[in-house]
Amino acid sequence: MAGSRGPLPAICQNPVVLENYPGLVDAIHLIGGVQIQYRASVGGNLCNASPAADSIPALIVHNAGCIIVGSNGTREIAVEQFCIAPRKNALQSGEFLLAIKVPAVKENFGAHYLRFIPRNEMDIAVVGAGASVTLDGAKQRILSARIALAAVAPTPLFVEEAGMFLAGKEINEENIREAAGLAQAAARPISDLRGTVEYRKHLCAVLTRRALEKAIERARAS
């Protein structure tokens, strides 16, 4: 799947996206209200480079890449390398984001994104967590995994060590909780009006565990 343009509902109504990129669909549904959804794009949400952006962790766990075009030609970088500081992205002078490339999913794949917010809608995440897994043929072991967090670091955070820990592991509560603990340890949140450092660290573990459990559930049902 490629492309960064178009209103968000059009993406979520695409049957290919619905079937293959569930974590991205989860995130898109959370961006703004109805009016914003029909004006916004995934590419715009990415270029805004907010640490709390919902689509970015979802793109990361789907292993997406950014196709960038400028006067010096075309280059491609991973989404986890695109945001370099709060509200600052890797685009250089004269460059623009041409497309977002999301690779085809493998068999027995599942993904999920969720967030915690103070209100029911149209709010910024206190913490967001995305996870994806690819299971073995028997659907009892994790072949690979990716975990990413929102609102707990200067940029959306790819927790590579948590995914590496899960690779080859049996699916059980102990391994899921260990991976969630690694995500919690990687988080570097701040205290503000929406939550303290301690509260956000706690949410990292809770939401990562839930994201992994739902991703595994979806992979088993695929």
Short mmCIF file of C-alpha atoms in Angstrom, two decimals:
data_model
loop_
_atom_site.label_atom_id
_atom_site.label_comp_id
_atom_site.label_asym_id
_atom_site.label_seq_id
_atom_site.Cartn_x
_atom_site.Cartn_y
_atom_site.Cartn_z
CA MET A 1 0.00 0.00 0.00
CA ALA A 2 1.37 3.44 -0.86
CA GLY A 3 0.14 7.00 -0.70
CA SER A 4 -0.14 9.79 1.83
CA ARG A 5 -3.00 11.81 0.36
CA GLY A 6 -6.75 11.63 0.67
CA PRO A 7 -9.19 12.07 3.55
CA LEU A 8 -8.89 9.62 6.40
CA PRO A 9 -12.35 8.00 6.02
CA ALA A 10 -11.52 7.04 2.43
CA ILE A 11 -8.52 5.07 3.68
CA CYS A 12 -10.53 3.29 6.38
CA GLN A 13 -13.25 2.37 3.89
CA ASN A 14 -10.77 0.70 1.55
CA PRO A 15 -11.31 -3.09 1.86
CA VAL A 16 -7.60 -3.85 1.31
CA VAL A 17 -6.63 -1.54 4.16
CA LEU A 18 -9.36 -2.89 6.43
CA GLU A 19 -8.21 -6.47 5.89
CA ASN A 20 -4.45 -6.02 5.98
CA TYR A 21 -3.61 -2.95 8.09
CA PRO A 22 -5.80 -3.12 11.21
CA GLY A 23 -3.44 -1.16 13.44
CA LEU A 24 -3.45 1.75 11.02
CA VAL A 25 -7.24 1.71 10.84
CA ASP A 26 -7.39 1.79 14.65
CA ALA A 27 -5.21 4.90 14.71
CA ILE A 28 -6.94 6.75 11.88
CA HIS A 29 -10.31 6.42 13.59
CA LEU A 30 -8.87 8.30 16.59
CA ILE A 31 -7.58 11.36 14.72
CA GLY A 32 -9.80 14.40 15.40
CA GLY A 33 -13.53 14.65 14.83
CA VAL A 34 -15.60 14.13 11.70
CA GLN A 35 -14.81 17.55 10.21
CA ILE A 36 -11.07 17.09 10.73
CA GLN A 37 -11.16 13.54 9.38
CA TYR A 38 -12.50 14.71 6.02
CA ARG A 39 -9.74 17.31 5.70
CA ALA A 40 -6.80 15.43 7.20
CA SER A 41 -4.38 12.92 5.72
CA VAL A 42 -2.00 10.37 7.16
CA GLY A 43 0.86 12.18 5.44
CA GLY A 44 -0.12 15.44 7.11
CA ASN A 45 -0.34 13.78 10.52
CA LEU A 46 3.13 12.33 9.98
CA CYS A 47 4.69 15.59 8.75
CA ASN A 48 3.29 17.43 11.77
CA ALA A 49 5.68 15.24 13.79
CA SER A 50 3.79 15.47 17.06
CA PRO A 51 5.14 13.13 19.75
CA ALA A 52 1.50 12.27 20.52
CA ALA A 53 0.40 11.61 16.91
CA ASP A 54 -1.77 8.51 16.67
CA SER A 55 -0.94 7.43 13.12
CA ILE A 56 2.84 7.37 13.57
CA PRO A 57 3.17 4.44 16.04
CA ALA A 58 0.68 2.54 13.87
CA LEU A 59 2.78 3.19 10.77
CA ILE A 60 5.90 2.11 12.66
CA VAL A 61 4.44 -1.23 13.72
CA HIS A 62 3.32 -1.79 10.12
CA ASN A 63 6.97 -1.20 9.10
CA ALA A 64 6.09 1.74 6.85
CA GLY A 65 8.55 3.87 4.94
CA CYS A 66 8.55 7.50 3.73
CA ILE A 67 9.21 8.28 0.08
CA ILE A 68 10.70 11.79 -0.03
CA VAL A 69 11.25 13.85 -3.18
CA GLY A 70 13.35 16.99 -3.66
CA SER A 71 15.72 18.77 -6.00
CA ASN A 72 18.38 16.14 -5.31
CA GLY A 73 16.15 13.23 -6.24
CA THR A 74 14.16 10.66 -4.30
CA ARG A 75 15.06 8.98 -1.04
CA GLU A 76 13.31 6.62 1.35
CA ILE A 77 13.55 6.40 5.12
CA ALA A 78 11.70 4.37 7.73
CA VAL A 79 8.86 6.14 9.51
CA GLU A 80 10.64 5.71 12.85
CA GLN A 81 13.46 7.91 11.47
CA PHE A 82 11.20 10.63 10.06
CA CYS A 83 10.41 12.56 13.27
CA ILE A 84 13.60 14.05 14.69
CA ALA A 85 12.27 16.41 17.40
CA PRO A 86 8.90 17.68 18.64
CA ARG A 87 7.10 19.12 15.59
CA LYS A 88 10.23 18.69 13.46
CA ASN A 89 10.69 16.13 10.70
CA ALA A 90 13.53 14.94 8.49
CA LEU A 91 12.44 16.87 5.38
CA GLN A 92 15.19 19.12 4.09
CA SER A 93 14.72 22.44 2.29
CA GLY A 94 12.94 21.85 -1.02
CA GLU A 95 11.75 18.34 -0.12
CA PHE A 96 8.24 17.00 0.37
CA LEU A 97 6.69 13.71 1.39
CA LEU A 98 5.54 12.02 -1.80
CA ALA A 99 4.08 8.84 -0.33
CA ILE A 100 4.00 6.47 2.58
CA LYS A 101 4.87 2.91 1.61
CA VAL A 102 3.44 0.13 3.75
CA PRO A 103 4.68 -3.37 2.86
CA ALA A 104 2.32 -6.24 2.18
CA VAL A 105 1.58 -8.16 5.36
CA LYS A 106 2.70 -11.72 5.89
CA GLU A 107 0.54 -14.68 6.79
CA ASN A 108 -0.63 -14.86 10.41
CA PHE A 109 -0.14 -11.13 10.94
CA GLY A 110 -2.03 -8.93 13.36
CA ALA A 111 -1.71 -5.37 14.66
CA HIS A 112 -3.46 -3.02 17.06
CA TYR A 113 -3.19 0.58 18.24
CA LEU A 114 -4.86 2.13 21.27
CA ARG A 115 -4.43 5.17 23.44
CA PHE A 116 -5.50 6.60 26.77
CA ILE A 117 -7.07 10.07 26.83
CA PRO A 118 -8.81 12.06 29.59
CA ARG A 119 -11.98 12.46 27.55
CA ASN A 120 -13.84 10.15 25.19
CA GLU A 121 -12.91 11.89 21.94
CA MET A 122 -11.01 14.69 20.23
CA ASP A 123 -8.19 14.78 22.75
CA ILE A 124 -4.43 14.23 22.64
CA ALA A 125 -3.08 10.93 23.87
CA VAL A 126 -1.66 10.75 27.37
CA VAL A 127 -0.01 7.56 26.10
CA GLY A 128 -0.53 5.61 22.89
CA ALA A 129 0.73 2.11 22.10
CA GLY A 130 0.90 0.11 18.90
CA ALA A 131 1.96 -3.50 18.39
CA SER A 132 2.18 -5.92 15.51
CA VAL A 133 3.03 -9.61 15.46
CA THR A 134 3.60 -12.35 12.91
CA LEU A 135 2.91 -15.84 14.26
CA ASP A 136 4.16 -19.27 13.26
CA GLY A 137 1.98 -21.75 11.38
CA ALA A 138 0.57 -23.24 14.57
CA LYS A 139 -0.14 -19.72 15.90
CA GLN A 140 1.51 -20.56 19.22
CA ARG A 141 4.80 -18.71 18.79
CA ILE A 142 5.74 -15.16 17.76
CA LEU A 143 8.06 -15.04 14.77
CA SER A 144 8.49 -11.26 14.82
CA ALA A 145 6.99 -8.25 16.55
CA ARG A 146 7.15 -4.45 16.49
CA ILE A 147 6.10 -2.08 19.29
CA ALA A 148 5.84 1.71 19.22
CA LEU A 149 4.64 4.34 21.70
CA ALA A 150 3.17 7.83 21.48
CA ALA A 151 3.41 10.79 23.88
CA VAL A 152 6.24 9.37 26.00
CA ALA A 153 9.34 10.80 24.29
CA PRO A 154 10.32 13.82 22.17
CA THR A 155 9.27 11.80 19.11
CA PRO A 156 7.04 8.75 18.57
CA LEU A 157 9.10 5.91 20.01
CA PHE A 158 9.99 2.65 18.26
CA VAL A 159 10.81 0.14 21.01
CA GLU A 160 12.91 -2.23 18.95
CA GLU A 161 14.22 -4.17 21.95
CA ALA A 162 10.71 -5.24 22.97
CA GLY A 163 10.03 -6.71 19.53
CA MET A 164 13.39 -8.43 19.47
CA PHE A 165 12.68 -9.99 22.85
CA LEU A 166 9.42 -11.50 21.58
CA ALA A 167 10.92 -12.95 18.38
CA GLY A 168 10.83 -16.74 18.59
CA LYS A 169 9.05 -16.73 21.95
CA GLU A 170 6.01 -18.76 22.91
CA ILE A 171 2.80 -16.80 23.35
CA ASN A 172 2.15 -16.59 27.08
CA GLU A 173 1.38 -13.98 29.71
CA GLU A 174 4.93 -13.92 31.07
CA ASN A 175 6.51 -13.05 27.72
CA ILE A 176 3.90 -10.42 26.93
CA ARG A 177 4.41 -8.77 30.30
CA GLU A 178 8.19 -8.82 29.85
CA ALA A 179 7.86 -7.08 26.49
CA ALA A 180 5.50 -4.54 28.05
CA GLY A 181 8.08 -3.93 30.75
CA LEU A 182 10.74 -3.25 28.12
CA ALA A 183 8.43 -0.71 26.49
CA GLN A 184 7.86 0.91 29.86
CA ALA A 185 11.60 1.10 30.50
CA ALA A 186 12.23 2.72 27.11
CA ALA A 187 9.69 5.49 27.65
CA ARG A 188 10.97 8.98 28.50
CA PRO A 189 7.80 10.92 29.35
CA ILE A 190 7.40 14.29 31.01
CA SER A 191 4.90 15.50 33.58
CA ASP A 192 2.29 17.98 32.35
CA LEU A 193 -1.38 18.82 32.83
CA ARG A 194 -2.44 15.51 31.28
CA GLY A 195 -0.32 13.21 33.42
CA THR A 196 2.77 12.68 35.51
CA VAL A 197 5.89 10.79 34.52
CA GLU A 198 4.94 7.93 36.86
CA TYR A 199 1.40 7.73 35.50
CA ARG A 200 2.57 7.67 31.91
CA LYS A 201 5.19 5.00 32.64
CA HIS A 202 2.48 2.85 34.22
CA LEU A 203 0.23 3.34 31.18
CA CYS A 204 3.05 2.30 28.83
CA ALA A 205 3.10 -1.19 30.33
CA VAL A 206 -0.69 -1.51 30.46
CA LEU A 207 -1.35 -0.31 26.92
CA THR A 208 1.54 -2.25 25.38
CA ARG A 209 0.25 -5.45 26.96
CA ARG A 210 -3.26 -4.78 25.66
CA ALA A 211 -1.99 -3.88 22.19
CA LEU A 212 0.01 -7.09 22.01
CA GLU A 213 -2.89 -9.22 23.21
CA LYS A 214 -5.22 -7.73 20.58
CA ALA A 215 -2.59 -8.03 17.84
CA ILE A 216 -2.15 -11.72 18.71
CA GLU A 217 -5.91 -12.22 18.72
CA ARG A 218 -6.17 -10.70 15.25
CA ALA A 219 -3.24 -12.75 13.94
CA ARG A 220 -4.86 -15.94 15.17
CA ALA A 221 -8.13 -14.98 13.48
CA SER A 222 -6.48 -14.07 10.18
#
